[in-house]
Each structure stands twice: as structure tokens, then as C-alpha cells.
Short mmCIF file of C-alpha atoms in Angstrom, two decimals:
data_model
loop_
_atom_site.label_atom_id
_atom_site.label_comp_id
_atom_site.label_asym_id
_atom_site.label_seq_id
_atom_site.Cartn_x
_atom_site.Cartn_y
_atom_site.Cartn_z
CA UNK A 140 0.00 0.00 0.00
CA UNK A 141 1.36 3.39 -0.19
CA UNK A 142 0.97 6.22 1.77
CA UNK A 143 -1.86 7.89 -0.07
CA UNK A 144 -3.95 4.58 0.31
CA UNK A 145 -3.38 4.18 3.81
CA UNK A 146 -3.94 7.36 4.94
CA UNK A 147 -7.53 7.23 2.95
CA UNK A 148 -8.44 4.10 4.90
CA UNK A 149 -9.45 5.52 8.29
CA UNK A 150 -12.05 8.57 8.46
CA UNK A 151 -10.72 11.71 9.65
CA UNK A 152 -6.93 10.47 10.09
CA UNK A 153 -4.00 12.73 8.65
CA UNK A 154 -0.36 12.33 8.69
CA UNK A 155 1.66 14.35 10.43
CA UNK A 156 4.85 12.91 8.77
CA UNK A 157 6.49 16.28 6.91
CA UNK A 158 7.59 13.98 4.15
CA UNK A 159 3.68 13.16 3.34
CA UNK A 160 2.52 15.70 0.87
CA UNK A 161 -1.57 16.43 2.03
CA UNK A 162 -3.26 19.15 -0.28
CA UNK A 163 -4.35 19.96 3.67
CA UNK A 164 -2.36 23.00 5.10
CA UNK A 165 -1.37 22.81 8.55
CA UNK A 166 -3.69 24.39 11.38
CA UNK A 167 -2.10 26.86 13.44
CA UNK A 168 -2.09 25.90 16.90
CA UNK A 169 -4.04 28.43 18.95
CA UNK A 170 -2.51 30.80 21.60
CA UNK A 171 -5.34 28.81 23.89
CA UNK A 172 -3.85 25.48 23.10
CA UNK A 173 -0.59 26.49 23.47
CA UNK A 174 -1.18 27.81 26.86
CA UNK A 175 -2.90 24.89 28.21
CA UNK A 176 -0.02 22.51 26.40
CA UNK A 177 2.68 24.51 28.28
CA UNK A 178 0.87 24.33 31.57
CA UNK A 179 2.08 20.40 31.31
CA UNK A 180 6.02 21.35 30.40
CA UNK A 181 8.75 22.48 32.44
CA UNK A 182 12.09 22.40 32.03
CA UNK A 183 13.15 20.37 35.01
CA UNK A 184 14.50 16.86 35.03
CA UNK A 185 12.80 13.96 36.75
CA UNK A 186 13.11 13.50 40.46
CA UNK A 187 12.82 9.87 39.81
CA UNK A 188 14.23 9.51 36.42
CA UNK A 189 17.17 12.16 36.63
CA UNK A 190 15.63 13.19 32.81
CA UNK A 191 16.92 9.46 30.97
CA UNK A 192 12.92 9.21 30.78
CA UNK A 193 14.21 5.43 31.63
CA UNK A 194 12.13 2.96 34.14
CA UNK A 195 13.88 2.75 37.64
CA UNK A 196 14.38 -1.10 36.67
CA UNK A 197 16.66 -0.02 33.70
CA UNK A 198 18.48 2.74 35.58
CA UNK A 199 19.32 0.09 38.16
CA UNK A 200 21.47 -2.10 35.65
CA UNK A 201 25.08 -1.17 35.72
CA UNK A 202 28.00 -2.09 34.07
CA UNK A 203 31.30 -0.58 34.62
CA UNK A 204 29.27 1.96 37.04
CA UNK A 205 26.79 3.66 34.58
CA UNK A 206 23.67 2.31 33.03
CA UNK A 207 22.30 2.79 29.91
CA UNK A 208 20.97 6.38 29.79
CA UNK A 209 24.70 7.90 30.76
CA UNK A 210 26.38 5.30 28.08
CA UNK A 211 23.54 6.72 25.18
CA UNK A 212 24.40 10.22 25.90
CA UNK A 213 27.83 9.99 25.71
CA UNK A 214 29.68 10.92 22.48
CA UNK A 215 31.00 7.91 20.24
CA UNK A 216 34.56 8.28 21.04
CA UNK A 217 33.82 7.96 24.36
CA UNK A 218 31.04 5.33 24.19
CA UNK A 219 34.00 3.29 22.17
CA UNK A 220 36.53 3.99 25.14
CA UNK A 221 33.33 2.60 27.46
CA UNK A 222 32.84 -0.15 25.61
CA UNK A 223 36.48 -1.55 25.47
CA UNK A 224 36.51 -1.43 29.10
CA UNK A 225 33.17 -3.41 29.66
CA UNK A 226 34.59 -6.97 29.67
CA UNK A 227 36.90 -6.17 32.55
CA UNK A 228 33.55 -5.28 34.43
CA UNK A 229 32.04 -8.54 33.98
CA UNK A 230 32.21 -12.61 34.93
CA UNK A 231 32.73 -15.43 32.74
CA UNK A 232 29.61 -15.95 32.84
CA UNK A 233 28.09 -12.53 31.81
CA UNK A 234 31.12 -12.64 28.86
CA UNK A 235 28.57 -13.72 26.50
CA UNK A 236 27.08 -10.33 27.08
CA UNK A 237 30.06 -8.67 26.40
CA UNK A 238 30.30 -10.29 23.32
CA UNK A 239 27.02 -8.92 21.92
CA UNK A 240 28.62 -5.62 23.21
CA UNK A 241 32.00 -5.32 21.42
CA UNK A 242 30.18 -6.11 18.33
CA UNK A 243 28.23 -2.97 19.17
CA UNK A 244 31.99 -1.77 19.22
CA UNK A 245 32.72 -2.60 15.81
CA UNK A 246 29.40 -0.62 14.53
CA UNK A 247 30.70 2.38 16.28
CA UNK A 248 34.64 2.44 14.87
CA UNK A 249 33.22 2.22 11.61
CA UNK A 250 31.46 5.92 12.75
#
């Protein structure tokens, strides 16, 4: 199907995808809407979360002394530097891990 077809299919759906071409212009968001949206933002990170916007259960996995949401936001030479090191953090029998890791390794050195 392509996108034209699908986006027929259901009444009263329209993409918001900007590559979708829709003979529809865009509605203006009101300065209503926009006040009530911005009455659920703030710029504040998570008490819980620290702003990863990651589960407590993921935060809670460590390797090498960070978990996931410090290892995405680092920068790739650093996340290669991290990821060298992660086998030295681990047992024999959590290797196999590691292996699925430093393959992760090899996707980044080709960045």
C-alpha cells in the first residue's frame, strides 16, 4: 500500500509525517492550546528519572558503574573507550554479554 492509500483508509486520520505531501495545510495551533499545552512542560529533570525518561528497573542495571541512559548520551569516542573497558567489568559468565557488546563496538569504529 502506499501512503496515499493508507492514509484514505481511516475517516478523519491525517499524517503528520512532513515527508507526506496532504493538499491539507497545517492548522495553526491556537494561543489557547498552546497555553494549556505549556501548563504540562517544564524544564526540570525527573526526580525519579534524573531526565533518561528510563524505568527505575533499567536505571538500576550497571555495568562498569553507569547504566544505559549515561552510556547513550555519551559521544561515540567515548562510548568506544566505554565499551572496550566493559569486559573487565564482567564474569565469565556474563562474557557472553560482552560479546554482543563489542560487536556494538565494531558498529561504532566504523562511525
Amino acid at each position: 500500500m502506499t501512503r496515499a492509500v493508507v492514509s484514505h483508509k481511516v475517516p478523519g486520520l491525517r499524517r503528520r509525517d512532513p515527508e507526506f505531501r496532504t493538499p491539507l495545510p497545517a492548522r495553526p495551533i491556537s494561543p489557547g492550546r498552546a497555553k494549556r499545552w505549556s501548563d504540562y512542560q517544564n524544564n526540570r529533570d525527573c526526580g525519579t528519572c534524573g531526565g533518561y525518561r528510563l524505568r527505575a528497573e533499567a536505571l538500576a542495571v550497571k555495568i562498569g558503574g553507569l547504566h544505559v541512559g549515561q552510556v547513550v548520551r555519551m559521544s561515540i569516542k567515548e562510548a568506544f573507550a566505554w565499551i572496550g573497558t566493559v569486559p573487565d567489568h564482567l564474569t565469565n559468565q556474563n562474557n557472553e554479554i560482552a560479546k554482543a557488546i563489542q560487536r556494538n563496538r565494531e558498529r561504532l569504529d566504523s562511525l
